[in-house]
PDB file of C-alpha atoms and ligand atoms in Angstrom:
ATOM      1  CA  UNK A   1     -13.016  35.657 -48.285  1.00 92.00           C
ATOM      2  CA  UNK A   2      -9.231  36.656 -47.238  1.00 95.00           C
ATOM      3  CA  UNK A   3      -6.976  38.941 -48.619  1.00 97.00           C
ATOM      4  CA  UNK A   4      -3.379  39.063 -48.536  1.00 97.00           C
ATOM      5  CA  UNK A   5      -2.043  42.636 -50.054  1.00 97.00           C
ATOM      6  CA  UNK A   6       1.953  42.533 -50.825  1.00 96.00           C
ATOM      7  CA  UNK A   7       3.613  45.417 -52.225  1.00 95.00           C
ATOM      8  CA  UNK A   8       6.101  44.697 -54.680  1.00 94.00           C
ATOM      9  CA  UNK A   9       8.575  46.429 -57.088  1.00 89.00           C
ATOM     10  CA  UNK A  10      10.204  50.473 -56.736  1.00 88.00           C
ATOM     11  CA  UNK A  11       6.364  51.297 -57.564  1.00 90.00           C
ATOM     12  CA  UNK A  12       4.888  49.467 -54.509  1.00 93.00           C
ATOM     13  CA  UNK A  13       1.982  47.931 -56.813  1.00 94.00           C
ATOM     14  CA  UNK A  14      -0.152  46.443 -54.559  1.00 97.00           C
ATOM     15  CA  UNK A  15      -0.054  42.939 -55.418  1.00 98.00           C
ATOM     16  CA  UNK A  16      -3.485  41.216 -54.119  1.00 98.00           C
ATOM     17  CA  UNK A  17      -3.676  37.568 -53.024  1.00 98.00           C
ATOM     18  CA  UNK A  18      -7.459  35.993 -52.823  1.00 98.00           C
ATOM     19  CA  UNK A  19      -8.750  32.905 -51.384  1.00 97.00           C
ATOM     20  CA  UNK A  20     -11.616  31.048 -50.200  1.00 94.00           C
ATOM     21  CA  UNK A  21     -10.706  30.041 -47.137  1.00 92.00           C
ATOM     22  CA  UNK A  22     -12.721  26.400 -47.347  1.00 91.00           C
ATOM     23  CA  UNK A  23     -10.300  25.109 -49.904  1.00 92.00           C
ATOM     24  CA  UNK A  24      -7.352  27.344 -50.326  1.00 96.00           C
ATOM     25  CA  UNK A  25      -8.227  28.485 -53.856  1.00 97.00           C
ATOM     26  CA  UNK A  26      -6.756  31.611 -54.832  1.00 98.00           C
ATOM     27  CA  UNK A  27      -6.540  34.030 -57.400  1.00 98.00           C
ATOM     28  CA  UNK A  28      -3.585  36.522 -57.629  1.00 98.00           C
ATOM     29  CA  UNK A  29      -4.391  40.151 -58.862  1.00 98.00           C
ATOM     30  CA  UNK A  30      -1.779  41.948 -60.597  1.00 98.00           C
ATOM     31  CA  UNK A  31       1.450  40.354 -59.744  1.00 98.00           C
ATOM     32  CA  UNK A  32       3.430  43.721 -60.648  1.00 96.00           C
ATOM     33  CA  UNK A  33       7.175  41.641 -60.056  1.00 94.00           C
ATOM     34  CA  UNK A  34       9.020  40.120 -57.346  1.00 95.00           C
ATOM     35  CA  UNK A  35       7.945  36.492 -58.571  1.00 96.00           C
ATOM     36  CA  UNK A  36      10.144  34.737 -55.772  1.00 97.00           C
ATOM     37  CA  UNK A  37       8.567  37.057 -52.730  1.00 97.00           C
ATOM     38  CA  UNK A  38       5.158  36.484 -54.149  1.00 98.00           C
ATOM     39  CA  UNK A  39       5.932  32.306 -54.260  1.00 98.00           C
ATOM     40  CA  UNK A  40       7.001  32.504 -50.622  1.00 98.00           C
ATOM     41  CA  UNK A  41       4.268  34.207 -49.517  1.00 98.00           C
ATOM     42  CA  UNK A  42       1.571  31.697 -51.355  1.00 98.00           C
ATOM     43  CA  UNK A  43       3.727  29.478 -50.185  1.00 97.00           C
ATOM     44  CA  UNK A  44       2.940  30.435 -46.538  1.00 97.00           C
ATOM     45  CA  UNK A  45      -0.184  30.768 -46.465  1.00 97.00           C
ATOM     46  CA  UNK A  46      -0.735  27.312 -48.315  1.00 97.00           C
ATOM     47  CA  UNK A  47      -2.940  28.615 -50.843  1.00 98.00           C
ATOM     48  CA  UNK A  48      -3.775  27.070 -53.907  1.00 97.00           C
ATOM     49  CA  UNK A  49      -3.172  29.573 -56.944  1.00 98.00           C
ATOM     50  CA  UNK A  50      -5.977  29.011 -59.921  1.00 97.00           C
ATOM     51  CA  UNK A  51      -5.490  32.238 -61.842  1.00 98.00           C
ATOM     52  CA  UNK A  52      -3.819  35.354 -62.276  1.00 98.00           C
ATOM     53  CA  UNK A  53      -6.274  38.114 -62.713  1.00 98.00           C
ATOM     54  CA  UNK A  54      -4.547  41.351 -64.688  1.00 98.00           C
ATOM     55  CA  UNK A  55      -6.263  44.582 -64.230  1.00 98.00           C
ATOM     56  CA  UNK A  56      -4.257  46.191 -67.046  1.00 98.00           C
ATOM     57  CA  UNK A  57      -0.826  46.183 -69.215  1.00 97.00           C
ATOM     58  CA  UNK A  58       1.341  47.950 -66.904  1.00 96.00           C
ATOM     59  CA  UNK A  59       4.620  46.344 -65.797  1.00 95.00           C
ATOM     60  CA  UNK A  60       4.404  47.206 -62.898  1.00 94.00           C
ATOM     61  CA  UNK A  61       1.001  45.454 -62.796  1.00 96.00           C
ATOM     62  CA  UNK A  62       1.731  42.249 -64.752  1.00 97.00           C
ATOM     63  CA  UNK A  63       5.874  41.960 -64.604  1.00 95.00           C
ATOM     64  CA  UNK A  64       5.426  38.801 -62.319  1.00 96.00           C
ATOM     65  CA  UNK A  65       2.376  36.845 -64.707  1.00 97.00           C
ATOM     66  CA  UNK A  66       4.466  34.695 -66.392  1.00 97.00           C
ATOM     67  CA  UNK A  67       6.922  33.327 -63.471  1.00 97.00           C
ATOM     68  CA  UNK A  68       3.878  32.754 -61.169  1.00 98.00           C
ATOM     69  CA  UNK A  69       2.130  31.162 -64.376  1.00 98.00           C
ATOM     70  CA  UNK A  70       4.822  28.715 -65.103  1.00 97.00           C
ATOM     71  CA  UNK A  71       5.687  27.829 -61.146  1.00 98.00           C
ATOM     72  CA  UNK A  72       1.904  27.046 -59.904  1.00 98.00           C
ATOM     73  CA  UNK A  73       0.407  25.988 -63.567  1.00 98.00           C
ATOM     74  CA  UNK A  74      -2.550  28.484 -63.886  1.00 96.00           C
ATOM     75  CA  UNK A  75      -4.087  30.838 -66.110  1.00 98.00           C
ATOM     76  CA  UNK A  76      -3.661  34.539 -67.225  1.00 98.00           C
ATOM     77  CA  UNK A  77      -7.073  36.406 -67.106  1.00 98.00           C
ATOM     78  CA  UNK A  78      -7.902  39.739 -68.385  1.00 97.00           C
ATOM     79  CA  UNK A  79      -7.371  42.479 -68.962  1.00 98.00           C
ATOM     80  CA  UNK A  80      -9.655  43.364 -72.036  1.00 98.00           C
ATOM     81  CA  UNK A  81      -8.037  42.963 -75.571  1.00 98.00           C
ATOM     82  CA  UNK A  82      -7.863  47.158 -75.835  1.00 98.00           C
ATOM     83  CA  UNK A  83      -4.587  46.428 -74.002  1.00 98.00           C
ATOM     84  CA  UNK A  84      -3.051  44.578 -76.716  1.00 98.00           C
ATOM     85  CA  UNK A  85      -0.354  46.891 -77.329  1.00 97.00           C
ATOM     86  CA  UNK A  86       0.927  47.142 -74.054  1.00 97.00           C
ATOM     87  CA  UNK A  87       1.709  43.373 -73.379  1.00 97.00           C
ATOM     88  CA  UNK A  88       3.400  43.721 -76.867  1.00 97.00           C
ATOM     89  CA  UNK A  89       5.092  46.819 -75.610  1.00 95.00           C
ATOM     90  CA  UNK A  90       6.286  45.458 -71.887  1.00 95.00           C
ATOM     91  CA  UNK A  91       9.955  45.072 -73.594  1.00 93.00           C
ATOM     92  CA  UNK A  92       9.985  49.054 -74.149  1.00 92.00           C
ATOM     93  CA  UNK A  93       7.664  49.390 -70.827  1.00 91.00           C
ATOM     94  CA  UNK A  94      11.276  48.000 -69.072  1.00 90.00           C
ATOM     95  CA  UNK A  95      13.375  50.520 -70.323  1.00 87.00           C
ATOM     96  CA  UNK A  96      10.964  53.193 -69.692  1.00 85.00           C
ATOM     97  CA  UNK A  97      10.095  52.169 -66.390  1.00 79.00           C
ATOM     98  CA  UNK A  98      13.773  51.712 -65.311  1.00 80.00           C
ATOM     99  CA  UNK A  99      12.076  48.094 -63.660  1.00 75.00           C
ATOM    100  CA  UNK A 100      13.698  44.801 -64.938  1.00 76.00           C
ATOM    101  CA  UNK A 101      13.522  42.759 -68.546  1.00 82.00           C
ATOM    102  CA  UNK A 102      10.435  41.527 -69.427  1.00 87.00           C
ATOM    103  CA  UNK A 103       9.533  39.562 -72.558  1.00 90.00           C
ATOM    104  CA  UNK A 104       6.180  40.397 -74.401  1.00 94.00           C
ATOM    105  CA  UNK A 105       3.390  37.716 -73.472  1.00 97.00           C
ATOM    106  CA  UNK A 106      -0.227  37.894 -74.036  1.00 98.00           C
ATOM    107  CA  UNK A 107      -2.872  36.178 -71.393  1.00 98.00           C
ATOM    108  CA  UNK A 108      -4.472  33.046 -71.601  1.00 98.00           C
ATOM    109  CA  UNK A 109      -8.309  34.632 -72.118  1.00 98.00           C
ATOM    110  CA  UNK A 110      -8.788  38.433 -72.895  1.00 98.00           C
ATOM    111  CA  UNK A 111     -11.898  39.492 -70.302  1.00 98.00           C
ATOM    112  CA  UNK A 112     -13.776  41.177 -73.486  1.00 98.00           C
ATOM    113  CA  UNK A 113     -17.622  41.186 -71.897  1.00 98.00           C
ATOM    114  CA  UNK A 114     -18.391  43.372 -68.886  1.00 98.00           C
ATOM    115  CA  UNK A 115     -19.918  41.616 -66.363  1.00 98.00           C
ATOM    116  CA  UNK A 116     -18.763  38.341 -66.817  1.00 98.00           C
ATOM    117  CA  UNK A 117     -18.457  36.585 -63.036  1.00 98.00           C
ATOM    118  CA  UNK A 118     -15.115  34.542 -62.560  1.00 98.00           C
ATOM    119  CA  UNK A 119     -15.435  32.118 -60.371  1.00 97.00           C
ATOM    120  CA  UNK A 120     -12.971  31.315 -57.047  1.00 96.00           C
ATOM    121  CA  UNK A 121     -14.462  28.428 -54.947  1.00 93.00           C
ATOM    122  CA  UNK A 122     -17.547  29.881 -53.729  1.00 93.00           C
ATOM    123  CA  UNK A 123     -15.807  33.770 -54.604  1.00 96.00           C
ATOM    124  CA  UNK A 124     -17.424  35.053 -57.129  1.00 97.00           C
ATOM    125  CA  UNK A 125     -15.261  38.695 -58.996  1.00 98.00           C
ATOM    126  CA  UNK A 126     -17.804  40.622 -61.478  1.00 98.00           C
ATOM    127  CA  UNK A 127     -15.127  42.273 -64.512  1.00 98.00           C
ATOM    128  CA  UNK A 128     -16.528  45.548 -65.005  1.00 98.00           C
ATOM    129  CA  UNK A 129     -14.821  47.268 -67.867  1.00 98.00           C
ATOM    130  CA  UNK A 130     -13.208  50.734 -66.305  1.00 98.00           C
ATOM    131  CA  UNK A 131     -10.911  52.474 -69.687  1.00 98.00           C
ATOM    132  CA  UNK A 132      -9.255  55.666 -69.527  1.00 98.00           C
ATOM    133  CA  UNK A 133      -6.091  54.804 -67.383  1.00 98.00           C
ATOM    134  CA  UNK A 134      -5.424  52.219 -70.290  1.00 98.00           C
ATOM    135  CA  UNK A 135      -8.566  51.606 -72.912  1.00 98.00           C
ATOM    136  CA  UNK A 136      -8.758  47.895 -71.771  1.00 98.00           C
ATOM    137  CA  UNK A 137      -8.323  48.376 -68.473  1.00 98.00           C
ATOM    138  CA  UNK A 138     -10.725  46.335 -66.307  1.00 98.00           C
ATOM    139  CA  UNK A 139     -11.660  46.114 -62.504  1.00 98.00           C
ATOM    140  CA  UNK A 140     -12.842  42.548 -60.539  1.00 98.00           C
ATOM    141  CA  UNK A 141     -15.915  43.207 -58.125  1.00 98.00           C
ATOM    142  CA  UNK A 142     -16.937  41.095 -55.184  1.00 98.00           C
ATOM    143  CA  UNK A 143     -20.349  41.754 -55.008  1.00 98.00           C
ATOM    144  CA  UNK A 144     -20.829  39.992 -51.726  1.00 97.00           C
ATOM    145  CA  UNK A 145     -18.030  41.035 -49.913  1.00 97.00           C
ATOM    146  CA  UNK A 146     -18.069  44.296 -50.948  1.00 98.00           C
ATOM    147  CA  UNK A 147     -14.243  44.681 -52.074  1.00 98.00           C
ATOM    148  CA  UNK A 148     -12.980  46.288 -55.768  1.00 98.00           C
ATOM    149  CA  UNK A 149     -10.353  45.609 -57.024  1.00 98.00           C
ATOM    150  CA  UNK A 150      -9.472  47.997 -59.531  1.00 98.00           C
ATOM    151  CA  UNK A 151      -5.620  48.930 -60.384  1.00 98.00           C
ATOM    152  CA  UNK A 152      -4.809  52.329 -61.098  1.00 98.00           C
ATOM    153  CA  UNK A 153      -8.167  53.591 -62.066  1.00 98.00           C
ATOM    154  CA  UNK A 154      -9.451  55.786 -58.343  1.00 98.00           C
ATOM    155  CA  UNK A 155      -6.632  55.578 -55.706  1.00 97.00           C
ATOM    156  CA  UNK A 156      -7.227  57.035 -51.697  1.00 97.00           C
ATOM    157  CA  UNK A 157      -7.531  61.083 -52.999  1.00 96.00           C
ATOM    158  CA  UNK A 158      -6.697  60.654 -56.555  1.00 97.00           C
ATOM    159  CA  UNK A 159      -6.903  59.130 -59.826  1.00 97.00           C
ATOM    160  CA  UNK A 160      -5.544  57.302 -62.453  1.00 97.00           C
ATOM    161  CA  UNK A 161      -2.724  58.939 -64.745  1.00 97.00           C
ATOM    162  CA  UNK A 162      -4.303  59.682 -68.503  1.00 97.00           C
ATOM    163  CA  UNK A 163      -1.182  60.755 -70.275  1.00 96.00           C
ATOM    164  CA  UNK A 164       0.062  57.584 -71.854  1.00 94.00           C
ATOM    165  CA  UNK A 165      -0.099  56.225 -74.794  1.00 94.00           C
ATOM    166  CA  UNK A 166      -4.057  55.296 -75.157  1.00 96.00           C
ATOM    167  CA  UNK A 167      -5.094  57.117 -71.999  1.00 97.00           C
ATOM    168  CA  UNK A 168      -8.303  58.873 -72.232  1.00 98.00           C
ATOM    169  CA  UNK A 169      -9.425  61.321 -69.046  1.00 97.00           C
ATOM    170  CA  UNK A 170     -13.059  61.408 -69.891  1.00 97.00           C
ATOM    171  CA  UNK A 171     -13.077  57.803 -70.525  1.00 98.00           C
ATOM    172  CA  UNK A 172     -11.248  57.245 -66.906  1.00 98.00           C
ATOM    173  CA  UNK A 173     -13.751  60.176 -65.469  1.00 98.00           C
ATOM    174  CA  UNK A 174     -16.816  58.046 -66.589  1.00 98.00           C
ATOM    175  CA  UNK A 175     -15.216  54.876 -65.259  1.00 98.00           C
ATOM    176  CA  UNK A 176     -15.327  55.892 -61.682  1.00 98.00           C
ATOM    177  CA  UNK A 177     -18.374  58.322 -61.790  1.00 97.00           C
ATOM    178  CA  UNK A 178     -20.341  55.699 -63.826  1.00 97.00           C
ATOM    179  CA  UNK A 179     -19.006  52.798 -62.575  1.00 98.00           C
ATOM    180  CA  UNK A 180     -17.318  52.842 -59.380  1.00 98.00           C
ATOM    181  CA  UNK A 181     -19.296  55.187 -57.682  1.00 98.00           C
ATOM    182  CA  UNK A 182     -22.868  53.225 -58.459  1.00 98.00           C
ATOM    183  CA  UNK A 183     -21.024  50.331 -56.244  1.00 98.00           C
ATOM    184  CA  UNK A 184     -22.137  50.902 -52.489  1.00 98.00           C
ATOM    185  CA  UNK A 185     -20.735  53.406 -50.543  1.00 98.00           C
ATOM    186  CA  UNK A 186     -19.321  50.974 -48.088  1.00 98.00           C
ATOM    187  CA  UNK A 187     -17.240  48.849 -51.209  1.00 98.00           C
ATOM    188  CA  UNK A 188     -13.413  48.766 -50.247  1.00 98.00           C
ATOM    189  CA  UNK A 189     -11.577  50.247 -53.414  1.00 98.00           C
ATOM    190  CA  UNK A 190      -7.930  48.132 -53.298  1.00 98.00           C
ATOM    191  CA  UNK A 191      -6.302  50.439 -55.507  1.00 97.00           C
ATOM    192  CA  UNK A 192      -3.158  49.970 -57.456  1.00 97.00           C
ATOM    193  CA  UNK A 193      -0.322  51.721 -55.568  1.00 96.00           C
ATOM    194  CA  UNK A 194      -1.097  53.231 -51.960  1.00 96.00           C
ATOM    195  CA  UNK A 195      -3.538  52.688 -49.054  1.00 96.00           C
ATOM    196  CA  UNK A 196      -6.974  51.269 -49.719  1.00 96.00           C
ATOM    197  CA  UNK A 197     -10.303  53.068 -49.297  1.00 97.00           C
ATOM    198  CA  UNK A 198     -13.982  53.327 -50.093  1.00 98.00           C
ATOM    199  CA  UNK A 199     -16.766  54.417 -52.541  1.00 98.00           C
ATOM    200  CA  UNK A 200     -18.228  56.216 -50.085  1.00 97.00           C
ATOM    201  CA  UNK A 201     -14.820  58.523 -49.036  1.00 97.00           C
ATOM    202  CA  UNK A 202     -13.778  58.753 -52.270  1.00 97.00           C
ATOM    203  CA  UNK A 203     -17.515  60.548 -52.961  1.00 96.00           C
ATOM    204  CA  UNK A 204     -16.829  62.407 -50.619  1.00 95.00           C
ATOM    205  CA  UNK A 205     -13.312  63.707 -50.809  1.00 95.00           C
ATOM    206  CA  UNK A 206     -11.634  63.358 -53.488  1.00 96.00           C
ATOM    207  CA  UNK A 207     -10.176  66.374 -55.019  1.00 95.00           C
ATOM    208  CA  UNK A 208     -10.633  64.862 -58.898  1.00 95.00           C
ATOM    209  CA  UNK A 209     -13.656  63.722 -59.363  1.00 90.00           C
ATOM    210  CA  UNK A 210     -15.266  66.981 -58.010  1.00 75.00           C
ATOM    211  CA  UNK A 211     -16.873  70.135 -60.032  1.00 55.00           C
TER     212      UNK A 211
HETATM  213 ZN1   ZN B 301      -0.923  51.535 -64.719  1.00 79.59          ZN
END
């Protein structure tokens, strides 16, 4: 597996490219904006995009879907339907936000059943449901590899916001106690914003999910 992880927008989203490296096939996690410096950098690496995977409703998360969508002809995955209201709100997410205009689109496939496996050549990205930060936010597991990918749900020493619209902090609580933290200690956590880290430190040390 490789992993490409470009920052984009004021927010610094951490924008994730995947591939198999036999044939090029890649997926592209949260595409937060910056549609031509994500193209360029796809374009680079001469990978071949097959889906955009969304981790949750955010703009800053899925502000780029539908340019990358339309230039390399693939599908919107996920997240889970809970997060209707949020692609139907990314016009009012703008102005709130301060980011650019975006239009209101929904994805191709909702990712509605936990533990589905989405397939990437011979990559293989477990959705595990993980609400609280938004109620349909989910997070795409490489069992093998031992990488998460899970937005803005446990970040290096913190956590996920809870206080918009829909946000729920025992929901987000169980998430990464009953979720994330039964993933082995040595999983790489590729967080939404900021530098990545592991299961195992973020037992360990983080302030949040202590006491
Ligand atoms: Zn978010």
């Amino acid at each position: 597996m490789k992993l490409d992880i470009i920052p984009v927008t004021s927010f610094q989203q951490n924008c994730s490219l995947v591939w198999d490296e036999k044939d090029k096939s890649a997926a592209i996690i949260d595409p937060g904006g910056e549609a031509p410096k994500l193209i360029k950098r796809i374009e680079e690496l001469g990978l071949n995009p097959k889906m955009i995977l969304l981790t949750h409703g955010h703009l800053d998360h899925v502000g780029a879907a539908i340019k990358l969508k339309t230039h390399f002809n693939c599908e919107i995955l996920g997240p889970a339907q809970a997060d209707e209201y949020w692609f139907q709100m990314l016009p009012q997410q703008s102005r709130q936000f301060g980011l650019f205009e975006a239009e209101a689109f929904l994805p191709d496939r909702w990712l509605n059943r936990e533990g589905e496996v989405i397939q990437l050549g011979e990559l293989g990205f477990e959705v595990l449901h993980l609400p609280g930060h938004t109620p349909g936010h989910v997070g795409f597991i490489d069992h093998v590899h031992h990488i998460a990918f899970t937005g803005d749900v446990l970040f290096n020493q913190s956590i996920g916001r809870t206080d918009f619209p829909g946000g729920n902090h025992e929901d987000l609580m169980r998430s990464i106690k009953d979720k994330l933290f039964t993933l082995p200690d040595d999983t790489i956590v590729i967080a939404g914003h900021g530098p990545y880290t592991t299961v195992g430190q973020e037992k360990m040390h983080n302030p949040y999910v202590h006491g």
